[in-house]
Amino acid sequence: MAMSVAINLSSVGKTFYRQRGGAAFAALENVNLEIEEGEFFCLLGPSGCGKSTLLHMIAGFEMPTRGDLRVFGERVRGPGVDRGVIFQSELALFSWLTVEENIAYGLRARGIPRKQREASVERYVDLVGLRGHRKSYPREISGGMKQRVQIARILANDPAILLMDEPFGALDAQTRAQMQRYIAELWANLHKTIIFVTHDVAEAVWLADRIGVMTVGPRATVKTIVNNDIARPRAAMTAEFVRIYNELTAELEGAFGVGQGSPQMARQ
Ligand SMILES: Nc1ncnc2c1ncn2[C@@H]1O[C@H](COP(=O)(O)OP(=O)(O)OP(=O)(O)O)[C@@H](O)[C@H]1O
Ligand SMILES: [Mg+2]
């Protein structure tokens, strides 16, 4: 029953060496993590702890200053088509391109022939439910739609791994809930490996198979990993949901070094 490992971090650290003689900043230290193919993994941690830095290293945008970071067994040396990154900001879309042109962008950049490009656009414009808006520009569609365009644009490259950095952070609560359901369905259908960064505890419980809780920096690390076996599709406010929610909240409080939590946070 050995599943294959998609991502492996072993004693990974990241120190930012400031320019012009300033002090170095040890953002991450001794991060050990193994993520299996097909897993939905959430990284949960307080603001500034190093979640984006960790994700950017996996994406190949930043290099670790220590340790070993591998994707499908290969040491990460830079970005690759096996990893697609989805950012929080809709500014990641090209404002001068239509929805379908945005989706086709990566394919065009990689020199995929037109016929094949068009077939991909057809597929992904449907997958994200934007057929009626394919000729629209980003400014003409809502925030949730823009995030779906971003997701479609990345999926069109068919990466095995999706790296998502608080992708729904800028959305209102209702759109956000819709997008959470949507990404959970997408994951169930497409069998991608997803690493999803959030500081929202409920979002992590909605989405993840496992949740890595980070400590505050400097020298932040992934302190605890919490399993989440709740059956899918998930419903809020079940006893199991609340139990894991409380467990994560207590872990996060521990990450801040303020003890074991207030009475209402106590584990059941
Ligand atoms: N290029 C850089 N140079 C120097 N320090 C950096 C750099 N990038 C990030 N840092 C520092 O590393 C730490 C982690 O930053 P990071 O953006 O990864 O945090 P985060 O957990 O994603 O925060 P948030 O939840 O606010 O997005 C912060 O203290 C930040 O100031
Ligand atoms: Mg961040």
CSV table of C-alpha atoms and ligand atoms in Angstrom, one decimal:
chain,number,residue,atom,x,y,z
A,1,MET,CA,0.0,0.0,0.0
A,2,ALA,CA,3.0,2.2,-0.5
A,3,MET,CA,1.8,5.5,-2.0
A,4,SER,CA,4.4,7.5,-3.9
A,5,VAL,CA,5.8,10.6,-2.2
A,6,ALA,CA,5.1,13.8,-4.1
A,7,ILE,CA,7.1,16.3,-2.0
A,8,ASN,CA,9.7,15.7,0.6
A,9,LEU,CA,11.4,18.3,2.9
A,10,SER,CA,14.2,17.1,5.1
A,11,SER,CA,15.8,19.6,7.6
A,12,VAL,CA,14.9,22.5,5.3
A,13,GLY,CA,15.8,26.0,6.4
A,14,LYS,CA,15.6,29.4,4.9
A,15,THR,CA,17.6,32.4,6.0
A,16,PHE,CA,17.2,35.7,4.2
A,17,TYR,CA,20.6,37.5,4.0
A,18,ARG,CA,19.8,41.1,3.8
A,19,GLN,CA,21.6,43.3,1.4
A,20,ARG,CA,24.2,46.0,2.4
A,21,GLY,CA,25.4,44.4,5.6
A,22,GLY,CA,22.0,44.2,7.5
A,23,ALA,CA,21.3,41.3,9.8
A,24,ALA,CA,20.3,37.9,8.4
A,25,PHE,CA,16.8,36.7,9.2
A,26,ALA,CA,16.3,32.9,9.8
A,27,ALA,CA,12.7,32.6,8.7
A,28,LEU,CA,12.4,28.8,8.6
A,29,GLU,CA,14.4,26.1,10.4
A,30,ASN,CA,14.4,22.3,10.3
A,31,VAL,CA,11.2,21.8,8.4
A,32,ASN,CA,10.5,18.1,7.8
A,33,LEU,CA,7.5,17.1,5.7
A,34,GLU,CA,6.4,14.3,3.5
A,35,ILE,CA,3.4,14.8,1.3
A,36,GLU,CA,1.9,11.9,-0.7
A,37,GLU,CA,0.7,12.0,-4.2
A,38,GLY,CA,-3.0,12.9,-4.3
A,39,GLU,CA,-3.0,14.3,-0.8
A,40,PHE,CA,-4.8,17.5,0.1
A,41,PHE,CA,-2.5,19.1,2.6
A,42,CYS,CA,-3.1,22.4,4.4
A,43,LEU,CA,-0.4,24.6,5.9
A,44,LEU,CA,-1.8,26.5,8.8
A,45,GLY,CA,0.0,29.2,10.7
A,46,PRO,CA,0.0,32.7,12.1
A,47,SER,CA,0.8,35.7,9.8
A,48,GLY,CA,4.4,36.1,9.0
A,49,CYS,CA,5.5,32.6,10.1
A,50,GLY,CA,6.8,31.6,6.7
A,51,LYS,CA,3.9,29.8,4.9
A,52,SER,CA,4.5,31.7,1.7
A,53,THR,CA,8.2,31.2,1.9
A,54,LEU,CA,7.7,27.4,2.3
A,55,LEU,CA,5.3,27.3,-0.6
A,56,HIS,CA,7.7,29.4,-2.8
A,57,MET,CA,10.5,27.0,-2.1
A,58,ILE,CA,8.4,24.1,-3.2
A,59,ALA,CA,7.4,26.1,-6.3
A,60,GLY,CA,11.1,26.7,-7.0
A,61,PHE,CA,10.8,30.5,-6.7
A,62,GLU,CA,13.1,30.5,-3.7
A,63,MET,CA,15.9,28.2,-2.8
A,64,PRO,CA,16.3,26.7,0.7
A,65,THR,CA,19.5,27.8,2.4
A,66,ARG,CA,19.7,24.4,4.2
A,67,GLY,CA,18.4,20.9,3.9
A,68,ASP,CA,16.9,18.8,1.1
A,69,LEU,CA,13.8,19.6,-0.8
A,70,ARG,CA,12.5,17.1,-3.4
A,71,VAL,CA,9.5,16.9,-5.7
A,72,PHE,CA,8.9,13.4,-7.1
A,73,GLY,CA,12.4,12.4,-5.9
A,74,GLU,CA,14.2,15.2,-7.7
A,75,ARG,CA,15.9,18.0,-6.0
A,76,VAL,CA,14.1,21.3,-6.7
A,77,ARG,CA,16.2,23.6,-8.7
A,78,GLY,CA,13.6,26.0,-10.0
A,79,PRO,CA,10.0,26.2,-11.2
A,80,GLY,CA,8.6,23.4,-13.3
A,81,VAL,CA,5.4,22.4,-15.2
A,82,ASP,CA,4.8,19.7,-12.6
A,83,ARG,CA,3.9,22.5,-10.1
A,84,GLY,CA,1.2,25.2,-10.6
A,85,VAL,CA,0.9,28.1,-8.2
A,86,ILE,CA,-2.3,30.0,-7.4
A,87,PHE,CA,-1.9,33.3,-5.6
A,88,GLN,CA,-4.2,35.2,-3.3
A,89,SER,CA,-4.3,38.2,-5.6
A,90,GLU,CA,-6.4,38.4,-8.8
A,91,LEU,CA,-3.6,40.6,-10.0
A,92,ALA,CA,-2.0,37.3,-11.1
A,93,LEU,CA,-4.4,37.6,-14.1
A,94,PHE,CA,-3.5,39.6,-17.2
A,95,SER,CA,-5.9,42.4,-17.3
A,96,TRP,CA,-5.5,42.9,-21.1
A,97,LEU,CA,-6.4,39.4,-21.9
A,98,THR,CA,-9.9,37.8,-22.0
A,99,VAL,CA,-10.8,34.9,-19.8
A,100,GLU,CA,-10.1,32.4,-22.5
A,101,GLU,CA,-6.8,34.1,-23.5
A,102,ASN,CA,-5.7,34.0,-19.8
A,103,ILE,CA,-6.5,30.3,-19.7
A,104,ALA,CA,-4.6,29.7,-22.9
A,105,TYR,CA,-1.6,31.8,-21.9
A,106,GLY,CA,0.7,29.1,-20.4
A,107,LEU,CA,-0.1,26.7,-23.3
A,108,ARG,CA,0.8,29.4,-25.8
A,109,ALA,CA,4.0,30.2,-23.9
A,110,ARG,CA,4.9,26.5,-24.1
A,111,GLY,CA,4.3,26.4,-27.8
A,112,ILE,CA,1.4,24.0,-27.7
A,113,PRO,CA,-0.3,24.0,-31.2
A,114,ARG,CA,-3.5,26.0,-31.6
A,115,LYS,CA,-5.9,23.1,-32.0
A,116,GLN,CA,-4.7,21.5,-28.8
A,117,ARG,CA,-4.8,24.9,-27.1
A,118,GLU,CA,-8.4,25.4,-28.1
A,119,ALA,CA,-9.4,22.0,-26.9
A,120,SER,CA,-7.8,22.7,-23.5
A,121,VAL,CA,-9.6,26.1,-23.2
A,122,GLU,CA,-12.9,24.4,-24.0
A,123,ARG,CA,-12.4,21.9,-21.3
A,124,TYR,CA,-11.2,24.2,-18.6
A,125,VAL,CA,-13.6,27.0,-19.3
A,126,ASP,CA,-16.4,24.5,-18.7
A,127,LEU,CA,-14.7,22.9,-15.7
A,128,VAL,CA,-14.7,26.3,-13.9
A,129,GLY,CA,-18.2,27.2,-15.1
A,130,LEU,CA,-17.2,30.3,-17.1
A,131,ARG,CA,-18.4,29.4,-20.6
A,132,GLY,CA,-20.7,32.4,-20.6
A,133,HIS,CA,-17.8,34.7,-19.7
A,134,ARG,CA,-15.0,33.4,-21.9
A,135,LYS,CA,-14.8,36.7,-23.9
A,136,SER,CA,-14.9,38.9,-20.8
A,137,TYR,CA,-11.9,40.7,-19.4
A,138,PRO,CA,-10.9,40.3,-15.7
A,139,ARG,CA,-12.4,43.7,-14.7
A,140,GLU,CA,-15.8,42.5,-16.0
A,141,ILE,CA,-16.1,39.5,-13.7
A,142,SER,CA,-16.4,38.9,-10.0
A,143,GLY,CA,-13.6,38.1,-7.5
A,144,GLY,CA,-14.7,34.4,-7.3
A,145,MET,CA,-14.8,34.2,-11.1
A,146,LYS,CA,-11.3,35.7,-11.3
A,147,GLN,CA,-10.0,33.0,-8.9
A,148,ARG,CA,-11.6,30.4,-11.1
A,149,VAL,CA,-9.9,31.8,-14.1
A,150,GLN,CA,-6.6,31.6,-12.3
A,151,ILE,CA,-7.3,28.0,-11.3
A,152,ALA,CA,-8.3,27.1,-14.9
A,153,ARG,CA,-5.2,28.8,-16.3
A,154,ILE,CA,-3.0,26.7,-14.0
A,155,LEU,CA,-5.0,23.4,-14.6
A,156,ALA,CA,-4.6,23.9,-18.3
A,157,ASN,CA,-0.9,23.1,-17.9
A,158,ASP,CA,-2.0,19.9,-16.2
A,159,PRO,CA,0.5,20.1,-13.2
A,160,ALA,CA,0.5,17.1,-10.8
A,161,ILE,CA,0.8,19.5,-7.9
A,162,LEU,CA,-1.2,22.6,-7.1
A,163,LEU,CA,0.3,25.1,-4.7
A,164,MET,CA,-2.3,27.5,-3.4
A,165,ASP,CA,-1.3,30.5,-1.2
A,166,GLU,CA,-4.5,31.8,0.6
A,167,PRO,CA,-6.3,31.8,-2.8
A,168,PHE,CA,-9.6,32.8,-1.3
A,169,GLY,CA,-8.4,35.3,1.2
A,170,ALA,CA,-9.7,38.3,-0.7
A,171,LEU,CA,-13.2,36.9,-1.2
A,172,ASP,CA,-16.4,37.6,0.8
A,173,ALA,CA,-17.5,34.9,3.2
A,174,GLN,CA,-20.2,33.4,0.9
A,175,THR,CA,-18.1,33.4,-2.2
A,176,ARG,CA,-15.3,31.9,-0.2
A,177,ALA,CA,-17.5,29.0,1.0
A,178,GLN,CA,-18.5,28.4,-2.6
A,179,MET,CA,-14.9,28.3,-3.7
A,180,GLN,CA,-14.0,25.9,-0.9
A,181,ARG,CA,-16.7,23.5,-2.0
A,182,TYR,CA,-15.6,24.0,-5.6
A,183,ILE,CA,-11.9,23.2,-4.9
A,184,ALA,CA,-12.8,20.2,-2.8
A,185,GLU,CA,-14.8,18.8,-5.7
A,186,LEU,CA,-12.1,19.6,-8.2
A,187,TRP,CA,-9.6,17.8,-6.1
A,188,ALA,CA,-11.8,14.8,-5.7
A,189,ASN,CA,-12.2,14.6,-9.5
A,190,LEU,CA,-8.8,15.4,-10.7
A,191,HIS,CA,-6.6,13.6,-8.2
A,192,LYS,CA,-4.0,16.4,-7.9
A,193,THR,CA,-1.7,16.8,-5.0
A,194,ILE,CA,-2.6,20.1,-3.3
A,195,ILE,CA,-0.8,22.2,-0.8
A,196,PHE,CA,-3.1,24.9,0.4
A,197,VAL,CA,-1.9,27.7,2.7
A,198,THR,CA,-4.3,29.4,5.0
A,199,HIS,CA,-4.6,31.0,8.4
A,200,ASP,CA,-8.3,30.1,8.6
A,201,VAL,CA,-8.8,27.1,10.8
A,202,ALA,CA,-12.3,26.3,9.5
A,203,GLU,CA,-11.0,26.4,5.9
A,204,ALA,CA,-8.3,23.9,6.8
A,205,VAL,CA,-10.9,21.5,8.4
A,206,TRP,CA,-13.1,21.8,5.3
A,207,LEU,CA,-10.4,21.0,2.9
A,208,ALA,CA,-7.5,19.0,4.1
A,209,ASP,CA,-6.6,15.3,4.7
A,210,ARG,CA,-3.8,16.5,6.9
A,211,ILE,CA,-3.0,19.9,8.4
A,212,GLY,CA,0.5,21.0,9.3
A,213,VAL,CA,0.5,23.6,12.0
A,214,MET,CA,3.4,26.1,12.0
A,215,THR,CA,5.1,27.9,14.8
A,216,VAL,CA,5.7,31.6,14.8
A,217,GLY,CA,9.1,32.7,13.4
A,218,PRO,CA,11.9,33.4,13.5
A,219,ARG,CA,13.1,29.8,12.9
A,220,ALA,CA,9.6,28.7,12.3
A,221,THR,CA,8.8,25.1,11.6
A,222,VAL,CA,5.9,22.7,11.0
A,223,LYS,CA,5.3,21.7,14.6
A,224,THR,CA,2.4,19.3,14.5
A,225,ILE,CA,0.5,17.4,11.8
A,226,VAL,CA,-3.2,16.8,12.5
A,227,ASN,CA,-5.0,14.1,10.6
A,228,ASN,CA,-8.5,14.9,9.3
A,229,ASP,CA,-10.4,11.8,8.3
A,230,ILE,CA,-13.9,13.4,8.2
A,231,ALA,CA,-15.9,11.8,5.3
A,232,ARG,CA,-16.4,13.9,2.2
A,233,PRO,CA,-18.4,15.8,1.2
A,234,ARG,CA,-18.0,17.5,4.6
A,235,ALA,CA,-20.6,19.3,6.7
A,236,ALA,CA,-19.8,22.1,9.1
A,237,MET,CA,-20.5,21.9,12.8
A,238,THR,CA,-20.6,18.2,13.2
A,239,ALA,CA,-19.0,16.9,16.4
A,240,GLU,CA,-16.0,15.7,14.4
A,241,PHE,CA,-15.6,19.0,12.7
A,242,VAL,CA,-15.7,20.9,16.0
A,243,ARG,CA,-13.2,18.5,17.6
A,244,ILE,CA,-10.6,19.0,14.9
A,245,TYR,CA,-11.3,22.7,14.8
A,246,ASN,CA,-10.6,22.9,18.6
A,247,GLU,CA,-7.5,20.8,18.3
A,248,LEU,CA,-6.1,23.0,15.6
A,249,THR,CA,-7.0,26.2,17.6
A,250,ALA,CA,-5.2,24.8,20.6
A,251,GLU,CA,-2.2,23.9,18.5
A,252,LEU,CA,-2.1,27.5,17.1
A,253,GLU,CA,-2.3,29.0,20.5
A,254,GLY,CA,0.6,26.8,21.5
A,255,ALA,CA,2.5,28.1,18.5
A,256,PHE,CA,2.2,31.6,20.0
A,257,GLY,CA,3.5,30.3,23.3
A,258,VAL,CA,0.4,31.4,25.3
A,259,GLY,CA,-0.2,28.0,26.9
A,260,GLN,CA,-2.9,25.4,26.4
A,261,GLY,CA,-5.8,27.6,25.5
A,262,SER,CA,-8.8,29.1,27.2
A,263,PRO,CA,-11.5,26.8,28.7
A,264,GLN,CA,-13.8,27.0,25.6
A,265,MET,CA,-10.9,25.8,23.5
A,266,ALA,CA,-10.4,22.7,25.6
A,267,ARG,CA,-10.5,19.4,23.8
A,268,GLN,CA,-13.6,17.4,24.1
B,1,LIG,N1,12.7,38.3,0.6
B,1,LIG,C1,12.7,38.4,1.9
B,1,LIG,N2,13.7,39.1,2.5
B,1,LIG,C2,13.7,39.1,3.9
B,1,LIG,N3,12.8,38.6,4.7
B,1,LIG,C3,11.7,38.0,4.1
B,1,LIG,C4,11.6,37.9,2.7
B,1,LIG,N4,10.5,37.2,2.4
B,1,LIG,C5,9.9,36.9,3.6
B,1,LIG,N5,10.6,37.4,4.6
B,1,LIG,C6,10.3,37.3,6.1
B,1,LIG,O1,10.1,35.9,6.4
B,1,LIG,C7,9.1,35.7,7.3
B,1,LIG,C8,8.0,34.8,6.7
B,1,LIG,O2,7.3,35.5,5.6
B,1,LIG,P1,6.1,34.8,4.8
B,1,LIG,O3,5.7,35.8,3.8
B,1,LIG,O4,6.6,33.5,4.3
B,1,LIG,O5,5.0,34.6,5.9
B,1,LIG,P2,3.5,34.1,5.8
B,1,LIG,O6,3.4,33.0,6.8
B,1,LIG,O7,3.2,33.8,4.4
B,1,LIG,O8,2.7,35.4,6.2
B,1,LIG,P3,1.2,35.8,5.8
B,1,LIG,O9,0.2,34.9,6.5
B,1,LIG,O10,1.1,37.2,6.3
B,1,LIG,O11,1.1,35.7,4.3
B,1,LIG,C9,8.6,37.1,7.6
B,1,LIG,O12,9.1,37.6,8.8
B,1,LIG,C10,9.1,38.0,6.4
B,1,LIG,O13,9.3,39.3,6.8
B,2,MG,MG,1.9,34.5,3.0
